[in-house]
JSON list of C-alpha atoms in Angstrom, two decimals:
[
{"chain": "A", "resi": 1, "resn": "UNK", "atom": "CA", "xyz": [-24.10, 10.54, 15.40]},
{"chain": "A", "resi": 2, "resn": "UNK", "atom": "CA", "xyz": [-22.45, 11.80, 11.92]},
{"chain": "A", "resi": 3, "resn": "UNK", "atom": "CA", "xyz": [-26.33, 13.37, 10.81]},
{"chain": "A", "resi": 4, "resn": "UNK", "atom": "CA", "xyz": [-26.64, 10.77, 8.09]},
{"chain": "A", "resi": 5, "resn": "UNK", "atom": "CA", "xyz": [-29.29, 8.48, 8.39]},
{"chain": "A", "resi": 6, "resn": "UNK", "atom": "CA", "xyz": [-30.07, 5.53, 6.58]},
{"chain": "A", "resi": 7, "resn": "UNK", "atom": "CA", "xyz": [-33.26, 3.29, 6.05]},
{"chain": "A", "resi": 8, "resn": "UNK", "atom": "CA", "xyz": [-33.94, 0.60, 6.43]},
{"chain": "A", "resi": 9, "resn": "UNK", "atom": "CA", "xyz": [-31.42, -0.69, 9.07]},
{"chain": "A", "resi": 10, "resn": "UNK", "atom": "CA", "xyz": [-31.20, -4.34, 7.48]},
{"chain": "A", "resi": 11, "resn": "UNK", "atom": "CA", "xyz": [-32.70, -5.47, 4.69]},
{"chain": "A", "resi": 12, "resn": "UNK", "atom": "CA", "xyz": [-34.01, -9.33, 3.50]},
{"chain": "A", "resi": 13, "resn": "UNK", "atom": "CA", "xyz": [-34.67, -10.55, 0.13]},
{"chain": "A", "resi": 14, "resn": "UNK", "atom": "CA", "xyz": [-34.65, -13.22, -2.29]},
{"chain": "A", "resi": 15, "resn": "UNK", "atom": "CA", "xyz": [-32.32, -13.09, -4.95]},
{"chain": "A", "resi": 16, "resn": "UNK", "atom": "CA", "xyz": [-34.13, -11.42, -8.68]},
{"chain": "A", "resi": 17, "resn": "UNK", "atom": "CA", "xyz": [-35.81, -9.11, -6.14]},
{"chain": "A", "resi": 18, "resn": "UNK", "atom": "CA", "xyz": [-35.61, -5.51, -6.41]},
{"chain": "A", "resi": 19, "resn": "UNK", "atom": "CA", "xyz": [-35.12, -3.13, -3.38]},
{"chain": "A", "resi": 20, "resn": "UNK", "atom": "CA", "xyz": [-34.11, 1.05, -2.28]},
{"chain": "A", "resi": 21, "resn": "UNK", "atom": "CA", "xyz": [-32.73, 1.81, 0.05]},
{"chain": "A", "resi": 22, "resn": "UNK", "atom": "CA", "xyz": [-32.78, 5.53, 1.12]},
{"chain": "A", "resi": 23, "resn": "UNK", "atom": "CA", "xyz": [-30.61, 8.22, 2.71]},
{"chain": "A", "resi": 24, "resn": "UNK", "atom": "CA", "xyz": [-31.02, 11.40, 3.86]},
{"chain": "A", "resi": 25, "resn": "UNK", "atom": "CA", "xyz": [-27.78, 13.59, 4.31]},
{"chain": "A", "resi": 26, "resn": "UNK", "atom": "CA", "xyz": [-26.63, 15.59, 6.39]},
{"chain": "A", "resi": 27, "resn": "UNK", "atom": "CA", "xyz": [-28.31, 19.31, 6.85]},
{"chain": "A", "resi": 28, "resn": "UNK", "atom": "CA", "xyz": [-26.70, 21.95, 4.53]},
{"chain": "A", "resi": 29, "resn": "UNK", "atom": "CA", "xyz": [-24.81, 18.74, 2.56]},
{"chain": "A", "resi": 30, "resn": "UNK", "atom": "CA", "xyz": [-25.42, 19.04, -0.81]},
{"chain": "A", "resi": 31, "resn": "UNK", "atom": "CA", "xyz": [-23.52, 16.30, -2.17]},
{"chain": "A", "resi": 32, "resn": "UNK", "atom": "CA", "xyz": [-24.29, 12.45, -1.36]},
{"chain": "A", "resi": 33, "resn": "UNK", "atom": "CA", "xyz": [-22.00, 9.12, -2.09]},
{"chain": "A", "resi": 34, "resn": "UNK", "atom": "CA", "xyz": [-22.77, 5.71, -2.01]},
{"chain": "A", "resi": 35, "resn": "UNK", "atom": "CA", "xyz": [-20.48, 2.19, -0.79]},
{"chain": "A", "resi": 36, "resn": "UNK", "atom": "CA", "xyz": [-20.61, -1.26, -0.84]},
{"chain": "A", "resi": 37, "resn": "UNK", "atom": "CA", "xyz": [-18.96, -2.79, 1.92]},
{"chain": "A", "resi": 38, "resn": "UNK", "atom": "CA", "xyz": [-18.36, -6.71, 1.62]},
{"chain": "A", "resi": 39, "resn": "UNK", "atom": "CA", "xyz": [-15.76, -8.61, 2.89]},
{"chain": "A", "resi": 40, "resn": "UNK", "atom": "CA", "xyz": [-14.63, -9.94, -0.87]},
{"chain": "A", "resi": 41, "resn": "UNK", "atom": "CA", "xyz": [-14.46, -6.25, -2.29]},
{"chain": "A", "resi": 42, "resn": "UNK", "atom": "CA", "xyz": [-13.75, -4.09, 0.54]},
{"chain": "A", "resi": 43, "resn": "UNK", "atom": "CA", "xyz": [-15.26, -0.73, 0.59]},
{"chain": "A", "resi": 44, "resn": "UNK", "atom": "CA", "xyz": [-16.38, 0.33, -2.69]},
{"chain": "A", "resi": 45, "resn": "UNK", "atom": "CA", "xyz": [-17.42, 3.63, -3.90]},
{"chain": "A", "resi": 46, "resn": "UNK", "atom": "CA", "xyz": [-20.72, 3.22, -6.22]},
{"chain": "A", "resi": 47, "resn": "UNK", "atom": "CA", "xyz": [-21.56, 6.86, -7.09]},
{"chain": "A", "resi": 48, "resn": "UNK", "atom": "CA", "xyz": [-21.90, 10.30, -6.43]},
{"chain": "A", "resi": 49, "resn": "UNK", "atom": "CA", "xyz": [-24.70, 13.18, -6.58]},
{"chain": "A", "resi": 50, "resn": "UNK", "atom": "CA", "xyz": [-23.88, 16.81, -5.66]},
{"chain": "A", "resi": 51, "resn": "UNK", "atom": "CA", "xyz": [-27.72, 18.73, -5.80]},
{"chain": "A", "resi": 52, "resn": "UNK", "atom": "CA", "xyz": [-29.54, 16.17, -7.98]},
{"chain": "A", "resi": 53, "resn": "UNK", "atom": "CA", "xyz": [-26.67, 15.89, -10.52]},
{"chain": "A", "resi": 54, "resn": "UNK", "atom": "CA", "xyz": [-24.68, 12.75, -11.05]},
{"chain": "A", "resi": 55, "resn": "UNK", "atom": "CA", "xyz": [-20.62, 13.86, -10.12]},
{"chain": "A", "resi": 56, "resn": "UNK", "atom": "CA", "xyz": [-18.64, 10.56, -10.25]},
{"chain": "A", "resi": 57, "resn": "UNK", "atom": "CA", "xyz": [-19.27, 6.88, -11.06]},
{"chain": "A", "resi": 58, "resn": "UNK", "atom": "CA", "xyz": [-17.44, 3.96, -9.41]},
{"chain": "A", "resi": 59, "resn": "UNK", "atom": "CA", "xyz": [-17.61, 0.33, -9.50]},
{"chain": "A", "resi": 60, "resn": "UNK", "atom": "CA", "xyz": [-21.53, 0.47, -9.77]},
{"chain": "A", "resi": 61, "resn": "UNK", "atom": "CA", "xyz": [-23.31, -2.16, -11.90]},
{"chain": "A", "resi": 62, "resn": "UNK", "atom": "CA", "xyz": [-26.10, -1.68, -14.29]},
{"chain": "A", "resi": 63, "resn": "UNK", "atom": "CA", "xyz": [-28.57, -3.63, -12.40]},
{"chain": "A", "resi": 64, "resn": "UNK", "atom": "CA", "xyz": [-28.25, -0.77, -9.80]},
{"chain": "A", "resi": 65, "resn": "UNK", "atom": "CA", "xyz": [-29.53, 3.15, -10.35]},
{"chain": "A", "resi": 66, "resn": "UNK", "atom": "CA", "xyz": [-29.92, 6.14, -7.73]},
{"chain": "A", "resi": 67, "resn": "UNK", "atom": "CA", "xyz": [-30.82, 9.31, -7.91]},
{"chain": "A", "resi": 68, "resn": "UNK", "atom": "CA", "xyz": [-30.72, 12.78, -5.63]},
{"chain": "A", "resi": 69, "resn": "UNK", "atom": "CA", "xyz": [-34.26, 14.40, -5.28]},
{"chain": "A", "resi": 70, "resn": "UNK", "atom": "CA", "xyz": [-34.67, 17.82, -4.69]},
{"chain": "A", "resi": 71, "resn": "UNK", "atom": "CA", "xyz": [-34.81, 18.10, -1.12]},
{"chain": "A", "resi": 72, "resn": "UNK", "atom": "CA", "xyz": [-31.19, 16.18, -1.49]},
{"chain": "A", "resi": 73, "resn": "UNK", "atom": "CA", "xyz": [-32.20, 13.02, -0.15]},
{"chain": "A", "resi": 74, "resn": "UNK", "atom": "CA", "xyz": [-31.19, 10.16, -2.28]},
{"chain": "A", "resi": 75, "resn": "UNK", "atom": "CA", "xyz": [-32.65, 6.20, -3.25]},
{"chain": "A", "resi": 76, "resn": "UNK", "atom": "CA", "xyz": [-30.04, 3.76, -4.05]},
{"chain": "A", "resi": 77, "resn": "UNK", "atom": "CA", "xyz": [-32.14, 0.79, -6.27]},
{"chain": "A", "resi": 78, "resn": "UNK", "atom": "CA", "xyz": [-30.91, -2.87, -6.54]},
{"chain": "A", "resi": 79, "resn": "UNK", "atom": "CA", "xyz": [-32.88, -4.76, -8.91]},
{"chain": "A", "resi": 80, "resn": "UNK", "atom": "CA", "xyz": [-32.18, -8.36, -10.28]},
{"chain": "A", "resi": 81, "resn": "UNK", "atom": "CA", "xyz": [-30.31, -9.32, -6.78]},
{"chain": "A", "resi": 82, "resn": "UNK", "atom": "CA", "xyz": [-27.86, -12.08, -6.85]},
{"chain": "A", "resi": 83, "resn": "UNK", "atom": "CA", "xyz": [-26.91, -13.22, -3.37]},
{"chain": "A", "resi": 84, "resn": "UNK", "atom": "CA", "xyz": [-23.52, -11.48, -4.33]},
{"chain": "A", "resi": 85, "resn": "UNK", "atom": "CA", "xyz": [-25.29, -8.19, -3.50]},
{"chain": "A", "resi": 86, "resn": "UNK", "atom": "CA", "xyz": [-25.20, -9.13, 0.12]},
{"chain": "A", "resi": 87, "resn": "UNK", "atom": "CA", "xyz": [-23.30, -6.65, 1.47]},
{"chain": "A", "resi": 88, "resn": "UNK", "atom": "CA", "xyz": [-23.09, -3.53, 3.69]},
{"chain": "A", "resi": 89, "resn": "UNK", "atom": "CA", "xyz": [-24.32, -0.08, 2.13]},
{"chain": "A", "resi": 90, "resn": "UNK", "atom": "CA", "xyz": [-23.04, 3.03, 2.97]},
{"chain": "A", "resi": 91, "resn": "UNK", "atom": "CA", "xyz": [-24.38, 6.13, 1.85]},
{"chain": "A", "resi": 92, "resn": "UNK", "atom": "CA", "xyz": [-22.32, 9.40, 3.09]},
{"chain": "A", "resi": 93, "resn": "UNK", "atom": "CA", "xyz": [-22.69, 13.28, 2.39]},
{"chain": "A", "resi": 94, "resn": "UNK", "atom": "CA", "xyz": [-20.54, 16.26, 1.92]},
{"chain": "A", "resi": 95, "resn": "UNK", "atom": "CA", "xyz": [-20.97, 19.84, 1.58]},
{"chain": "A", "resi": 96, "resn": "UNK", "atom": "CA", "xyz": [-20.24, 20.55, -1.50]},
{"chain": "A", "resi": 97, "resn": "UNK", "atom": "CA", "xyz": [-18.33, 16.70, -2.51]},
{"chain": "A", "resi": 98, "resn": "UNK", "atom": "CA", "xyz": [-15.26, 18.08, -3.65]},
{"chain": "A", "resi": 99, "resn": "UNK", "atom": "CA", "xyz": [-12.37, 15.62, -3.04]},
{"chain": "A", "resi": 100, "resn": "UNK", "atom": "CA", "xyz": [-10.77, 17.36, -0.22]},
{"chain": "A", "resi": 101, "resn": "UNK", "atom": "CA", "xyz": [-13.83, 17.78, 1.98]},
{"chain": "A", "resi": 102, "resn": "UNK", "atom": "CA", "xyz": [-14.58, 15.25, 5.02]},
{"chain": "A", "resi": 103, "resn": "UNK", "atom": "CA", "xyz": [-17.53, 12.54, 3.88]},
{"chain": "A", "resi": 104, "resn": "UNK", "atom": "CA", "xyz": [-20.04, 11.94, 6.96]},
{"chain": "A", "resi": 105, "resn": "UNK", "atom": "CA", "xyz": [-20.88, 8.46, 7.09]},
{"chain": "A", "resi": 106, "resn": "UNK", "atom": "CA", "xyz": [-24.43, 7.08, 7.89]},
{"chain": "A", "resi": 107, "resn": "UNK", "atom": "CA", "xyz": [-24.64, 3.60, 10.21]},
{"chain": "A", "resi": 108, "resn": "UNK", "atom": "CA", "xyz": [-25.56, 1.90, 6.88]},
{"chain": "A", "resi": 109, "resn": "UNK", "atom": "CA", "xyz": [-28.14, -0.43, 5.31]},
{"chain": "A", "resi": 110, "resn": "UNK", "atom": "CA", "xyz": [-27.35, -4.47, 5.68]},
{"chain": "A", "resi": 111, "resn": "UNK", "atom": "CA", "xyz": [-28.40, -6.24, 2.75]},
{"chain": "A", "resi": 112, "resn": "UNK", "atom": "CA", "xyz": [-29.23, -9.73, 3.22]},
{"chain": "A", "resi": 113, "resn": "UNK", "atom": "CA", "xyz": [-29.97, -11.88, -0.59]},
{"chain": "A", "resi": 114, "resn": "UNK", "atom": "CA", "xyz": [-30.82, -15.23, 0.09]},
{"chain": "B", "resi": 1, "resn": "UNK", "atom": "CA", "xyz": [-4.90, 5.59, -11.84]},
{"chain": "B", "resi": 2, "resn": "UNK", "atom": "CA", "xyz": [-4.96, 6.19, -8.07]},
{"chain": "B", "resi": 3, "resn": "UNK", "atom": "CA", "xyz": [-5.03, 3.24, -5.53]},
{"chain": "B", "resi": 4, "resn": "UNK", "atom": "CA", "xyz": [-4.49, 2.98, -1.82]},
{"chain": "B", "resi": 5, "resn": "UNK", "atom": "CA", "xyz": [-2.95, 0.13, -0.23]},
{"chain": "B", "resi": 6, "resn": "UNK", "atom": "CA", "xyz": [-2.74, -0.90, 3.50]},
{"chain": "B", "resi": 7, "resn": "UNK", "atom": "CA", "xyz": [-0.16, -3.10, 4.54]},
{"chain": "B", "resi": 8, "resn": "UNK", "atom": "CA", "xyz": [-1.22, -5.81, 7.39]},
{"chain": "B", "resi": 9, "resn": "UNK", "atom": "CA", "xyz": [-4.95, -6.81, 7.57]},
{"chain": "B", "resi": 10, "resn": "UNK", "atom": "CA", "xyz": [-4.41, -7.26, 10.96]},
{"chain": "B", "resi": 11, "resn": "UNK", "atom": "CA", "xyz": [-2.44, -5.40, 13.87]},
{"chain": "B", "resi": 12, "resn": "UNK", "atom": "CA", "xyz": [-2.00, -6.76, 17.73]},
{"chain": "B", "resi": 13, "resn": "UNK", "atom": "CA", "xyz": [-0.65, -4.50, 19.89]},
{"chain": "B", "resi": 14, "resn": "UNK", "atom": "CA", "xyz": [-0.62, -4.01, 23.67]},
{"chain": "B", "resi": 15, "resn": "UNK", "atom": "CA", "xyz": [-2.38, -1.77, 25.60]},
{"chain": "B", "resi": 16, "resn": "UNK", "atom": "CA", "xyz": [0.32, 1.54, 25.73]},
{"chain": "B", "resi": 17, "resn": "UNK", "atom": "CA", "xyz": [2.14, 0.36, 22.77]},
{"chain": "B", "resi": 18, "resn": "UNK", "atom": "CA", "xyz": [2.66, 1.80, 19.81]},
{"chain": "B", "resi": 19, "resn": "UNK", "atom": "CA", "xyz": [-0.02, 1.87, 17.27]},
{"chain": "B", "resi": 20, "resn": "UNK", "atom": "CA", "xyz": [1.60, 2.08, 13.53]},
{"chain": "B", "resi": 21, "resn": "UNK", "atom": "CA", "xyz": [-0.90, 1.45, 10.74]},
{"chain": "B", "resi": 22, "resn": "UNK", "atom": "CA", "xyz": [0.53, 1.45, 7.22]},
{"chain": "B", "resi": 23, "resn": "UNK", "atom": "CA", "xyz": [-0.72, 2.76, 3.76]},
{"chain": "B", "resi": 24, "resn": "UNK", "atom": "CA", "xyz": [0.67, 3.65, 0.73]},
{"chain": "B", "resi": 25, "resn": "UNK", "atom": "CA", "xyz": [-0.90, 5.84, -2.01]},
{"chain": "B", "resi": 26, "resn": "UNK", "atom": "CA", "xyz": [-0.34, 5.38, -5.59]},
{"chain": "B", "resi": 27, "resn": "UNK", "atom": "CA", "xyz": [-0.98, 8.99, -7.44]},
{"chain": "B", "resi": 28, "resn": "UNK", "atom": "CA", "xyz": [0.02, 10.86, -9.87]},
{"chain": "B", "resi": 29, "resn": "UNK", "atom": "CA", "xyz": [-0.58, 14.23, -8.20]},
{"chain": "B", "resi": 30, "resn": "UNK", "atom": "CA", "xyz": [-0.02, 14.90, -4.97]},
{"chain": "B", "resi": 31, "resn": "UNK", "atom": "CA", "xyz": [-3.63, 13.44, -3.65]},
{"chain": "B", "resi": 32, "resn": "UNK", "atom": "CA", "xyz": [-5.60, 14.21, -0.69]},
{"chain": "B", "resi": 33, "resn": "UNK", "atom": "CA", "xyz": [-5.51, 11.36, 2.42]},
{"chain": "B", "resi": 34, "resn": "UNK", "atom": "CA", "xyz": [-7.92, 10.77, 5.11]},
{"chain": "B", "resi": 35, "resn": "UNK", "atom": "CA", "xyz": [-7.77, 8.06, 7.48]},
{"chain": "B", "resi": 36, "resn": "UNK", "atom": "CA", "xyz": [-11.47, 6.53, 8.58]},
{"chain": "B", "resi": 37, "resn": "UNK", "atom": "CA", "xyz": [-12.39, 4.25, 11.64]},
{"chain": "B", "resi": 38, "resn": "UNK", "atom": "CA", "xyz": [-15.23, 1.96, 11.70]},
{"chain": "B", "resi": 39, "resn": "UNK", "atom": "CA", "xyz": [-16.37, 0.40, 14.89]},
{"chain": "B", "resi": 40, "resn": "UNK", "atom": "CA", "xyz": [-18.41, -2.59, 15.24]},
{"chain": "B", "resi": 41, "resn": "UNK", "atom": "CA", "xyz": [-21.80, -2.31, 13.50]},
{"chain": "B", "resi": 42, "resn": "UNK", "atom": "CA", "xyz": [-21.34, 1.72, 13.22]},
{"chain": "B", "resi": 43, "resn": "UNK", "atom": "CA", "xyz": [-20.48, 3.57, 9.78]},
{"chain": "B", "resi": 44, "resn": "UNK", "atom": "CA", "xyz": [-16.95, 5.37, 9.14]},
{"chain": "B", "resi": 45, "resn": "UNK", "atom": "CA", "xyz": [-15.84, 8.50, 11.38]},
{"chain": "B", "resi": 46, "resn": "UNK", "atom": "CA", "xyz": [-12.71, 10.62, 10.10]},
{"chain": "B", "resi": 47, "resn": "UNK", "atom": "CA", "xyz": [-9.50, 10.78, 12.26]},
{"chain": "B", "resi": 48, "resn": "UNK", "atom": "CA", "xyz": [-7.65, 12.77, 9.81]},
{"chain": "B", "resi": 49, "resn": "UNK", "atom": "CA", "xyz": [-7.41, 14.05, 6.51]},
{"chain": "B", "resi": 50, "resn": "UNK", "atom": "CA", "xyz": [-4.12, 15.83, 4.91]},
{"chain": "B", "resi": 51, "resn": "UNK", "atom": "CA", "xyz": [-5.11, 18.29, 2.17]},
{"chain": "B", "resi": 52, "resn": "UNK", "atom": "CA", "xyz": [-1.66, 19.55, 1.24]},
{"chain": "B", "resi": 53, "resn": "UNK", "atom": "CA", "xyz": [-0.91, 22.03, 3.87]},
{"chain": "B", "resi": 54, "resn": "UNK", "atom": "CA", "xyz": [1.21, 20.61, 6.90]},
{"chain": "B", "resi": 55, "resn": "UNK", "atom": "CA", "xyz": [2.41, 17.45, 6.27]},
{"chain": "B", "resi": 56, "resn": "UNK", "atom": "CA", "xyz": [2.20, 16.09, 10.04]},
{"chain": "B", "resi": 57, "resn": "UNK", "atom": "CA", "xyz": [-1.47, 16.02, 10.43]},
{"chain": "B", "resi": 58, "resn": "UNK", "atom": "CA", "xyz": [-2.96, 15.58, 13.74]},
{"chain": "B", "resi": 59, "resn": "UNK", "atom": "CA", "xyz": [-6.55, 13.83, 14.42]},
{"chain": "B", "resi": 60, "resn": "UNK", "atom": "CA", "xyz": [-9.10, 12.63, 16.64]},
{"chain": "B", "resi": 61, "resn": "UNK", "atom": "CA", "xyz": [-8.52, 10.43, 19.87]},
{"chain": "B", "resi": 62, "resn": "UNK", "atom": "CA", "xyz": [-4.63, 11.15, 19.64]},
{"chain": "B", "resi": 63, "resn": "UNK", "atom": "CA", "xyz": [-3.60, 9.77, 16.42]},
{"chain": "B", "resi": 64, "resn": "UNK", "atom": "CA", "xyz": [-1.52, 11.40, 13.83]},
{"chain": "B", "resi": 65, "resn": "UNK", "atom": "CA", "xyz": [-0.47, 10.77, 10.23]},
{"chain": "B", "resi": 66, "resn": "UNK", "atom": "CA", "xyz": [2.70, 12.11, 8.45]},
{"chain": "B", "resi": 67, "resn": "UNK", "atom": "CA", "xyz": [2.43, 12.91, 4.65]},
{"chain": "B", "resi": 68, "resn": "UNK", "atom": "CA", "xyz": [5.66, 11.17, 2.91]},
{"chain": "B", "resi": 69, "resn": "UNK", "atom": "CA", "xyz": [5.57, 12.19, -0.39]},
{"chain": "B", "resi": 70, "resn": "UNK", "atom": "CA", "xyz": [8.94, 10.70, -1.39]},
{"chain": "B", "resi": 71, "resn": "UNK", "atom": "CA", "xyz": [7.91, 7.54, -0.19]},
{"chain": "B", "resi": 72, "resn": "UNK", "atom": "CA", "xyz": [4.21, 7.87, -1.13]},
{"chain": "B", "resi": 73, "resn": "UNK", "atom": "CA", "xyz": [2.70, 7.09, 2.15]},
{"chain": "B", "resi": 74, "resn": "UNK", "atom": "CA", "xyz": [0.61, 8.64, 5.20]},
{"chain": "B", "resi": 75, "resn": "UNK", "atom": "CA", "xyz": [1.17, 6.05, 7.87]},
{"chain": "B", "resi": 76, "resn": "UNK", "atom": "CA", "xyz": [-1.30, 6.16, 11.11]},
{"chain": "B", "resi": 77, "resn": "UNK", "atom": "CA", "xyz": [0.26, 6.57, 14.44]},
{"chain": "B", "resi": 78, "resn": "UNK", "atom": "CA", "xyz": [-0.74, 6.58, 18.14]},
{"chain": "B", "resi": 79, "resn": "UNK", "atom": "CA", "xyz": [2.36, 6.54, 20.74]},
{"chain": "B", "resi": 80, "resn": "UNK", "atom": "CA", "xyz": [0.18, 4.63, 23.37]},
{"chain": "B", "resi": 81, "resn": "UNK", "atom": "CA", "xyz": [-2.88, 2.32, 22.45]},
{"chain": "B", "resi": 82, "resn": "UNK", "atom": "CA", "xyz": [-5.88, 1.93, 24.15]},
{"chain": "B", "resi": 83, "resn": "UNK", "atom": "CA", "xyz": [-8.35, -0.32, 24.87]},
{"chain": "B", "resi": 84, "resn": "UNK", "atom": "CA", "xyz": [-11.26, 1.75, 23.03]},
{"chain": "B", "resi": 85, "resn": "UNK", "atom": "CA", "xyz": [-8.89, 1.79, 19.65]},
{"chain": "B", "resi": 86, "resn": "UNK", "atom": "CA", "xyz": [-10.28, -1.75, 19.05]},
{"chain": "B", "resi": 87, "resn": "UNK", "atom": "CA", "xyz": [-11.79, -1.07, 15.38]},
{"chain": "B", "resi": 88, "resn": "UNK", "atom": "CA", "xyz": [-10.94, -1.34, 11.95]},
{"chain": "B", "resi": 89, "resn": "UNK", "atom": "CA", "xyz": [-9.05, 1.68, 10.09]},
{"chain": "B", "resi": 90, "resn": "UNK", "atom": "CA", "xyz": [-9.38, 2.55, 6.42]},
{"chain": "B", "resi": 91, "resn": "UNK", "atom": "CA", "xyz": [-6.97, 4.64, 4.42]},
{"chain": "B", "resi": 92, "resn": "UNK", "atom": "CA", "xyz": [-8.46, 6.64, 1.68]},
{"chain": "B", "resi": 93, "resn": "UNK", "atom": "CA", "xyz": [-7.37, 8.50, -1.12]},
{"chain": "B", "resi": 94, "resn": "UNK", "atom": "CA", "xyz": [-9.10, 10.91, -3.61]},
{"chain": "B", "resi": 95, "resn": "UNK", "atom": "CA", "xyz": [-8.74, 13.92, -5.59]},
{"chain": "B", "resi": 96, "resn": "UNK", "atom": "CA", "xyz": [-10.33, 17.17, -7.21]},
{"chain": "B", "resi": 97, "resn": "UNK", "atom": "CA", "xyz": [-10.39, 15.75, -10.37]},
{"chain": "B", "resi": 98, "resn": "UNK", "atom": "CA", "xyz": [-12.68, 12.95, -11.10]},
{"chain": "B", "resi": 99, "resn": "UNK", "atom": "CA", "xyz": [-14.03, 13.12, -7.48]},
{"chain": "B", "resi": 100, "resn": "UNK", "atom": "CA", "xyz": [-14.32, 9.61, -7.04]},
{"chain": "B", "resi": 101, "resn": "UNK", "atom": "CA", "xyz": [-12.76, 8.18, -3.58]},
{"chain": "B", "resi": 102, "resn": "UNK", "atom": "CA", "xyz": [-10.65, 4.96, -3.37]},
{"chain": "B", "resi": 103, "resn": "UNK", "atom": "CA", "xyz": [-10.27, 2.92, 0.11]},
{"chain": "B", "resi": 104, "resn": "UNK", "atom": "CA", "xyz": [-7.79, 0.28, 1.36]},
{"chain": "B", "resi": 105, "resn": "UNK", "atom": "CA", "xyz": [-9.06, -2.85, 1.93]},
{"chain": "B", "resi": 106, "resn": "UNK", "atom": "CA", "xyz": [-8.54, -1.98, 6.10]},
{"chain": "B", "resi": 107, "resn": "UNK", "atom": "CA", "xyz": [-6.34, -3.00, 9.18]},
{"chain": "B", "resi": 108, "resn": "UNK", "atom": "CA", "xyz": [-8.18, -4.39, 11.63]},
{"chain": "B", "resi": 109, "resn": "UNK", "atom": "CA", "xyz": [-6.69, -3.21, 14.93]},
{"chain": "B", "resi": 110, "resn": "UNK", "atom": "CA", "xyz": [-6.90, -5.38, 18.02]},
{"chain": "B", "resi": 111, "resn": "UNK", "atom": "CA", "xyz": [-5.14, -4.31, 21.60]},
{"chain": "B", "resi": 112, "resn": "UNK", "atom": "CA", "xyz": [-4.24, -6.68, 23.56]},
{"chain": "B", "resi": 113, "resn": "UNK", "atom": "CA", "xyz": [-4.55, -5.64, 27.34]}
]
């Protein structure tokens, strides 16, 4: 058990839906990451919050936002789903997300777009 | 631009064999490695990371990396496999700068017994 934890577990919708899903880090991480995992793309970094401030930007699309609150938990939003959203999400958490510092994995959110 | 690659999506080996997982960084500073498994339905667990002090880095469940910097890799090994290795294994790279964190696209590691 890495400390992450994720919600929901899995996740069905129709496609032009909109959904969060949520993650709560780690205790004493300040710093939170998101990843797509699908089997076209691989593993793909999204974004990154460090105490309610945006740090890095990946390959994340417009039609998708997050945020960090202030008790450091953080909402990824899809909205406008295609079904090539369906994919594995990964949200992770550091202490302090600089690049040399381990990232603790959650078990993930499986997204299901029909 | 920094990319990681892994050569071989997929790796047989026998139970005691060898285990020798590839990847190659592309960088132009010295980056930071890690190497990640994933086991069925579970999220990633580090094995290793290299942060630029020794260069033979040594991780969970007996597996070790080597920094190459000449030849720009940080191949995964294990000098006897075991059943419970079964899993898929990511290479990642990523750096101070920028912060963002690449991954290979994976080996998938099956032992045969």
């Amino acid at each position: 058990d890495s400390g992450v934890t994720q919600t929901p577990k899995h996740l069905i919708t129709a496609t032009g839906q909109r959904v969060t899903l949520r993650c709560s880090p780690r205790s004493g991480d300040l710093s939170v990451y998101w990843y797509q995992q699908s089997l076209d793309q691989g593993l793909q970094f999204l974004i990154q919050y460090y105490n309610g401030e945006e740090r890095a930007k990946g390959n994340i699309l417009e039609r998708f936002s997050a945020q960090q609150f202030p008790d450091l938990h953080s909402e990824l939003n899809l909205s406008s789903l295609e079904l090539g959203d369906s994919a594995l999400y990964f949200c992770a958490s550091s202490v302090t997300g600089t690049g040399k510092e381990t990232q603790y994995f959650g078990p993930g959110t499986r997204l299901l777009v029909l | 631009a920094q990319s990681v690659t892994q050569l071989g999506s997929h790796v047989s080996v026998s139970e005691g064999a060898l285990v020798l997982l590839r990847c190659n960084y592309s960088s132009s500073v010295p980056p930071y490695l890690f190497w990640y498994v994933q086991y069925p339905n579970q999220g990633l667990q580090l094995l290793l990371k290299y942060t630029s002090a020794a260069t033979l880095v040594k991780g969970i469940n007996g597996f070790e990396a080597e920094f190459k910097k000449s030849e720009t890799s940080f191949h995964l090994t294990k000098p006897s496999a075991h059943m419970s290795d079964a899993a898929e294994y990511f290479c990642a790279v990523s750096r101070d700068t920028g912060n963002q964190f690449y991954f290979g696209t994976g080996t998938s590691l099956t032992v045969i017994p």
